[in-house]
Amino acid sequence: MEIIEKAPAKINLGLDVLYKREDGYHELEMVMASVDLADRLTIEELPEDQIIIETNKAFLPVDKRNNVYQAAQLLKERYGIKKGVKIAIQKQIPVAAGLGGGSSDTAAALRGMNRLWNLGLSTEELIEIGVKIGTDVPYCLYGTTSFIGGKGEVVAPIRPIPSCWVVLVKPRISVSTRTVFPKVDVEKIHHPNIAALKAAVAAGDYKQMVANMGNSLEDITIERHPIIQQIKDRMMKYGADVALMSGSGPTCFALCQKQSRAQRIYNALKGFCDEVYLVRTLN
């Protein structure tokens, strides 16, 4: 039996860091949406008790360092599964880009193995496993526009954001989330109004949504990588309704209601950065 799962990229419409928790994580408030740039996972059962991960990106680990490998191991241990599994990951989402590719792959693997082994686990049960691997995994298990709280484990779906075009631009640098959060000073960072953003999304009000978007981590990453600000400036210059960094970066995205504007931004940035994508939001 072969199961195929899509793993869409996510963007942060809003990200606020409230404080550092006693467990070492930061308390977050976020609004996330998914876009139609996606990895593709092919999941097959093996008769021998082993986990095999394959990927089209040679630099990605395929052993215990891989999040999908960890997901398979956790699921097998928890439910006493003696069969093996082979998971082939066809990567399209840029790596270490702030687009949640690894988390989305993990979520897709959990969904797929749940079906493969007829475990009948609810989304909440999968979240309990997924959050042990990555804090964006719970959102990716839902995959629909949501408010996210806690360290990422609190997910409350809102409604799909008003349909629009998205231009994603990843500069030729990678940013590890682990290097950004230690630099967070909650007294100094910008705090976007997540409550107003959430209300705007719930009301389907595109204009108010755009007005209230923001990312607490932007200034920290921009200080180390000024190209992010240059990308945002170019996006606005060529007609973006809003331009923002996603997650801890370095990918920036522009939202446009008009396809012609999105196409213009795409064309303008294509020569500036190698990885530029023109996509839609997912409903």
Short mmCIF file of C-alpha atoms in Angstrom, two decimals:
data_model
loop_
_atom_site.label_atom_id
_atom_site.label_comp_id
_atom_site.label_asym_id
_atom_site.label_seq_id
_atom_site.Cartn_x
_atom_site.Cartn_y
_atom_site.Cartn_z
CA MET A 1 0.00 0.00 0.00
CA GLU A 2 1.27 3.46 -0.95
CA ILE A 3 -0.04 6.68 0.57
CA ILE A 4 0.68 10.14 -0.84
CA GLU A 5 0.40 13.26 1.33
CA LYS A 6 0.94 16.91 0.44
CA ALA A 7 2.81 19.12 2.90
CA PRO A 8 2.02 22.82 2.21
CA ALA A 9 4.22 25.74 3.27
CA LYS A 10 2.93 28.16 5.92
CA ILE A 11 3.29 31.92 6.28
CA ASN A 12 2.99 33.98 9.45
CA LEU A 13 0.47 36.78 8.99
CA GLY A 14 1.25 37.76 12.58
CA LEU A 15 3.84 36.64 15.12
CA ASP A 16 4.20 38.08 18.62
CA VAL A 17 6.55 36.89 21.37
CA LEU A 18 4.97 37.60 24.77
CA TYR A 19 7.50 36.28 27.29
CA LYS A 20 9.93 33.46 28.06
CA ARG A 21 8.30 30.51 29.80
CA GLU A 22 9.73 28.49 32.67
CA ASP A 23 10.26 25.51 30.34
CA GLY A 24 12.65 27.61 28.21
CA TYR A 25 10.22 28.10 25.32
CA HIS A 26 8.67 31.47 24.48
CA GLU A 27 4.95 32.14 24.83
CA LEU A 28 3.72 33.05 21.36
CA GLU A 29 0.63 34.46 19.67
CA MET A 30 0.47 33.93 15.94
CA VAL A 31 -1.86 33.82 12.98
CA MET A 32 -0.76 31.41 10.24
CA ALA A 33 -2.06 30.56 6.79
CA SER A 34 -1.00 27.93 4.23
CA VAL A 35 -0.05 28.45 0.59
CA ASP A 36 0.02 26.11 -2.40
CA LEU A 37 3.78 25.58 -2.46
CA ALA A 38 4.10 22.06 -1.09
CA ASP A 39 6.39 19.09 -0.53
CA ARG A 40 5.06 15.64 -1.46
CA LEU A 41 5.49 12.54 0.70
CA THR A 42 5.11 8.96 -0.54
CA ILE A 43 4.65 6.53 2.36
CA GLU A 44 4.96 2.73 2.05
CA GLU A 45 4.90 -0.08 4.60
CA LEU A 46 7.95 -2.36 4.84
CA PRO A 47 7.83 -5.95 6.15
CA GLU A 48 11.08 -5.47 8.16
CA ASP A 49 11.11 -3.33 11.31
CA GLN A 50 13.04 -0.35 9.94
CA ILE A 51 12.60 3.30 8.96
CA ILE A 52 13.90 4.46 5.59
CA ILE A 53 13.78 8.14 4.62
CA GLU A 54 14.59 9.26 1.08
CA THR A 55 14.74 12.84 -0.19
CA ASN A 56 15.59 14.67 -3.40
CA LYS A 57 17.85 17.10 -1.46
CA ALA A 58 21.28 15.54 -0.87
CA PHE A 59 22.14 17.85 2.05
CA LEU A 60 19.18 16.75 4.21
CA PRO A 61 19.82 14.09 6.87
CA VAL A 62 17.84 10.86 6.49
CA ASP A 63 18.62 9.41 9.94
CA LYS A 64 17.46 10.26 13.47
CA ARG A 65 18.25 13.94 12.84
CA ASN A 66 15.37 14.07 10.35
CA ASN A 67 12.02 15.18 11.82
CA VAL A 68 10.05 12.72 9.69
CA TYR A 69 12.27 9.87 10.92
CA GLN A 70 11.57 10.99 14.51
CA ALA A 71 7.81 11.05 13.82
CA ALA A 72 7.91 7.48 12.49
CA GLN A 73 9.97 6.31 15.46
CA LEU A 74 7.62 7.93 18.00
CA LEU A 75 4.52 6.49 16.34
CA LYS A 76 6.00 3.00 16.12
CA GLU A 77 7.14 3.04 19.75
CA ARG A 78 3.90 4.43 21.14
CA TYR A 79 1.63 2.00 19.30
CA GLY A 80 3.92 -1.06 19.26
CA ILE A 81 4.13 -1.25 15.47
CA LYS A 82 6.63 -3.89 14.35
CA LYS A 83 6.28 -3.24 10.62
CA GLY A 84 8.68 -0.79 8.95
CA VAL A 85 8.04 2.27 6.80
CA LYS A 86 9.68 3.98 3.83
CA ILE A 87 8.97 7.68 3.36
CA ALA A 88 10.15 9.50 0.23
CA ILE A 89 10.10 13.31 0.56
CA GLN A 90 9.98 15.34 -2.65
CA LYS A 91 11.05 18.80 -1.45
CA GLN A 92 9.70 21.96 -3.09
CA ILE A 93 9.62 24.23 -0.02
CA PRO A 94 12.98 25.95 0.66
CA VAL A 95 14.82 24.60 3.72
CA ALA A 96 15.49 26.70 6.88
CA ALA A 97 13.37 29.43 5.33
CA GLY A 98 10.67 30.29 7.90
CA LEU A 99 8.02 28.48 5.82
CA GLY A 100 7.59 25.46 8.10
CA GLY A 101 8.71 22.89 5.52
CA GLY A 102 10.14 20.42 8.05
CA SER A 103 7.10 20.79 10.32
CA SER A 104 4.69 20.35 7.42
CA ASP A 105 6.58 17.21 6.30
CA THR A 106 6.31 15.86 9.86
CA ALA A 107 2.56 16.57 9.96
CA ALA A 108 2.06 14.94 6.55
CA ALA A 109 4.05 11.87 7.67
CA LEU A 110 1.93 11.54 10.84
CA ARG A 111 -1.31 11.84 8.82
CA GLY A 112 -0.06 9.31 6.28
CA MET A 113 1.15 6.74 8.84
CA ASN A 114 -2.12 7.13 10.76
CA ARG A 115 -3.89 5.98 7.57
CA LEU A 116 -1.26 3.37 6.62
CA TRP A 117 -1.59 1.53 9.93
CA ASN A 118 -5.32 2.25 10.50
CA LEU A 119 -4.56 3.80 13.90
CA GLY A 120 -7.70 5.98 13.89
CA LEU A 121 -5.94 8.79 15.78
CA SER A 122 -7.67 12.17 16.08
CA THR A 123 -5.92 15.42 15.12
CA GLU A 124 -5.50 16.16 18.86
CA GLU A 125 -3.76 12.81 19.41
CA LEU A 126 -1.46 13.46 16.46
CA ILE A 127 -0.70 16.94 17.85
CA GLU A 128 0.38 15.39 21.15
CA ILE A 129 3.04 13.44 19.22
CA GLY A 130 3.89 16.20 16.72
CA VAL A 131 4.60 18.93 19.28
CA LYS A 132 7.42 16.78 20.69
CA ILE A 133 9.18 17.17 17.33
CA GLY A 134 8.48 20.79 16.38
CA THR A 135 6.33 23.67 17.62
CA ASP A 136 4.87 24.37 14.13
CA VAL A 137 3.73 20.75 13.67
CA PRO A 138 0.36 21.25 15.48
CA TYR A 139 -0.62 24.06 13.08
CA CYS A 140 0.53 22.00 10.07
CA LEU A 141 -1.72 19.11 11.18
CA TYR A 142 -4.70 21.49 10.78
CA GLY A 143 -3.27 23.37 7.79
CA THR A 144 -6.03 25.96 7.70
CA THR A 145 -5.77 29.63 8.71
CA SER A 146 -5.54 29.58 12.51
CA PHE A 147 -4.68 31.44 15.69
CA ILE A 148 -1.77 29.74 17.47
CA GLY A 149 -0.86 30.18 21.12
CA GLY A 150 1.38 28.67 23.81
CA LYS A 151 4.64 27.40 22.33
CA GLY A 152 2.65 26.34 19.25
CA GLU A 153 0.46 23.58 20.66
CA VAL A 154 -2.71 25.73 20.98
CA VAL A 155 -4.38 25.85 17.55
CA ALA A 156 -7.75 27.51 16.93
CA PRO A 157 -8.84 27.54 13.25
CA ILE A 158 -10.39 30.86 12.21
CA ARG A 159 -11.48 30.84 8.55
CA PRO A 160 -9.51 30.97 5.29
CA ILE A 161 -8.08 34.43 4.65
CA PRO A 162 -9.62 36.38 1.76
CA SER A 163 -8.28 34.86 -1.46
CA CYS A 164 -5.13 36.57 -2.66
CA TRP A 165 -1.83 36.07 -4.48
CA VAL A 166 1.38 35.46 -2.56
CA VAL A 167 4.93 36.13 -3.75
CA LEU A 168 7.53 34.24 -1.70
CA VAL A 169 11.17 35.31 -1.89
CA LYS A 170 13.99 33.46 -0.14
CA PRO A 171 17.44 35.08 -0.25
CA ARG A 172 20.55 32.91 -0.46
CA ILE A 173 20.92 32.59 3.31
CA SER A 174 19.44 30.23 5.88
CA VAL A 175 18.28 31.17 9.37
CA SER A 176 17.95 28.73 12.25
CA THR A 177 15.08 29.56 14.62
CA ARG A 178 17.30 28.42 17.50
CA THR A 179 19.72 31.32 16.83
CA VAL A 180 16.98 33.98 16.74
CA PHE A 181 14.94 33.38 19.91
CA PRO A 182 17.87 33.85 22.36
CA LYS A 183 18.17 37.42 21.05
CA VAL A 184 14.53 38.30 21.81
CA ASP A 185 14.09 41.14 24.32
CA VAL A 186 10.33 41.33 24.92
CA GLU A 187 10.66 44.90 26.24
CA LYS A 188 12.20 46.15 23.00
CA ILE A 189 10.67 44.14 20.15
CA HIS A 190 7.68 45.31 18.12
CA HIS A 191 4.41 43.71 19.28
CA PRO A 192 1.79 43.45 16.50
CA ASN A 193 -1.88 43.56 17.48
CA ILE A 194 -2.68 39.85 17.08
CA ALA A 195 -6.21 40.26 18.50
CA ALA A 196 -7.05 42.85 15.81
CA LEU A 197 -5.47 40.67 13.12
CA LYS A 198 -7.45 37.64 14.26
CA ALA A 199 -10.69 39.68 14.25
CA ALA A 200 -9.97 40.99 10.73
CA VAL A 201 -9.38 37.45 9.41
CA ALA A 202 -12.56 36.22 11.13
CA ALA A 203 -14.51 39.06 9.51
CA GLY A 204 -12.99 38.42 6.08
CA ASP A 205 -11.72 42.03 6.06
CA TYR A 206 -8.64 42.00 3.80
CA LYS A 207 -7.80 45.69 4.33
CA GLN A 208 -7.85 45.45 8.14
CA MET A 209 -5.96 42.16 8.01
CA VAL A 210 -3.14 43.77 6.02
CA ALA A 211 -3.11 46.80 8.36
CA ASN A 212 -2.58 44.61 11.44
CA MET A 213 0.01 42.15 10.13
CA GLY A 214 3.43 42.14 11.80
CA ASN A 215 6.31 39.97 13.03
CA SER A 216 8.14 40.45 16.35
CA LEU A 217 11.23 38.62 15.06
CA GLU A 218 11.74 40.77 11.95
CA ASP A 219 14.03 43.41 13.46
CA ILE A 220 16.32 40.75 14.99
CA THR A 221 16.81 38.87 11.72
CA ILE A 222 17.04 42.04 9.60
CA GLU A 223 19.85 43.37 11.82
CA ARG A 224 21.90 40.29 10.91
CA HIS A 225 20.68 40.05 7.30
CA PRO A 226 19.85 43.50 5.83
CA ILE A 227 18.88 41.89 2.49
CA ILE A 228 15.51 41.03 4.10
CA GLN A 229 14.66 44.73 4.38
CA GLN A 230 15.82 45.26 0.78
CA ILE A 231 13.46 42.51 -0.40
CA LYS A 232 10.54 44.00 1.56
CA ASP A 233 11.26 47.48 0.14
CA ARG A 234 11.29 46.14 -3.41
CA MET A 235 8.03 44.28 -2.84
CA MET A 236 6.31 47.47 -1.65
CA LYS A 237 7.85 49.50 -4.47
CA TYR A 238 6.36 47.16 -7.08
CA GLY A 239 2.85 47.19 -5.63
CA ALA A 240 2.53 44.78 -2.68
CA ASP A 241 -0.44 45.35 -0.36
CA VAL A 242 1.87 44.23 2.47
CA ALA A 243 5.38 42.72 2.72
CA LEU A 244 6.50 40.72 5.74
CA MET A 245 9.11 38.20 6.86
CA SER A 246 7.71 34.75 7.65
CA GLY A 247 8.63 33.06 10.94
CA SER A 248 12.24 33.66 11.96
CA GLY A 249 13.10 34.26 8.28
CA PRO A 250 14.74 34.71 5.94
CA THR A 251 11.83 34.25 3.48
CA CYS A 252 9.70 37.34 2.84
CA PHE A 253 6.25 37.32 1.32
CA ALA A 254 4.04 39.89 -0.36
CA LEU A 255 0.25 39.70 -0.51
CA CYS A 256 -1.66 41.12 -3.49
CA GLN A 257 -5.33 40.98 -4.37
CA LYS A 258 -4.51 41.71 -8.01
CA GLN A 259 -2.69 39.06 -10.00
CA SER A 260 -1.09 41.70 -12.24
CA ARG A 261 0.64 43.31 -9.24
CA ALA A 262 1.80 39.96 -7.91
CA GLN A 263 3.23 39.11 -11.33
CA ARG A 264 5.06 42.46 -11.41
CA ILE A 265 6.62 41.80 -7.98
CA TYR A 266 7.56 38.26 -9.06
CA ASN A 267 9.26 39.58 -12.21
CA ALA A 268 11.07 42.35 -10.30
CA LEU A 269 12.45 40.00 -7.62
CA LYS A 270 13.31 37.08 -9.93
CA GLY A 271 16.60 38.70 -10.91
CA PHE A 272 17.37 39.78 -7.34
CA CYS A 273 16.99 36.34 -5.69
CA ASP A 274 17.13 32.77 -7.03
CA GLU A 275 14.17 31.37 -5.09
CA VAL A 276 11.02 33.30 -6.01
CA TYR A 277 7.55 31.74 -6.10
CA LEU A 278 4.14 33.05 -7.17
CA VAL A 279 1.43 31.08 -5.37
CA ARG A 280 -2.10 31.32 -3.95
CA THR A 281 -3.37 30.99 -0.42
CA LEU A 282 -5.06 27.67 0.40
CA ASN A 283 -8.73 27.64 1.42
#
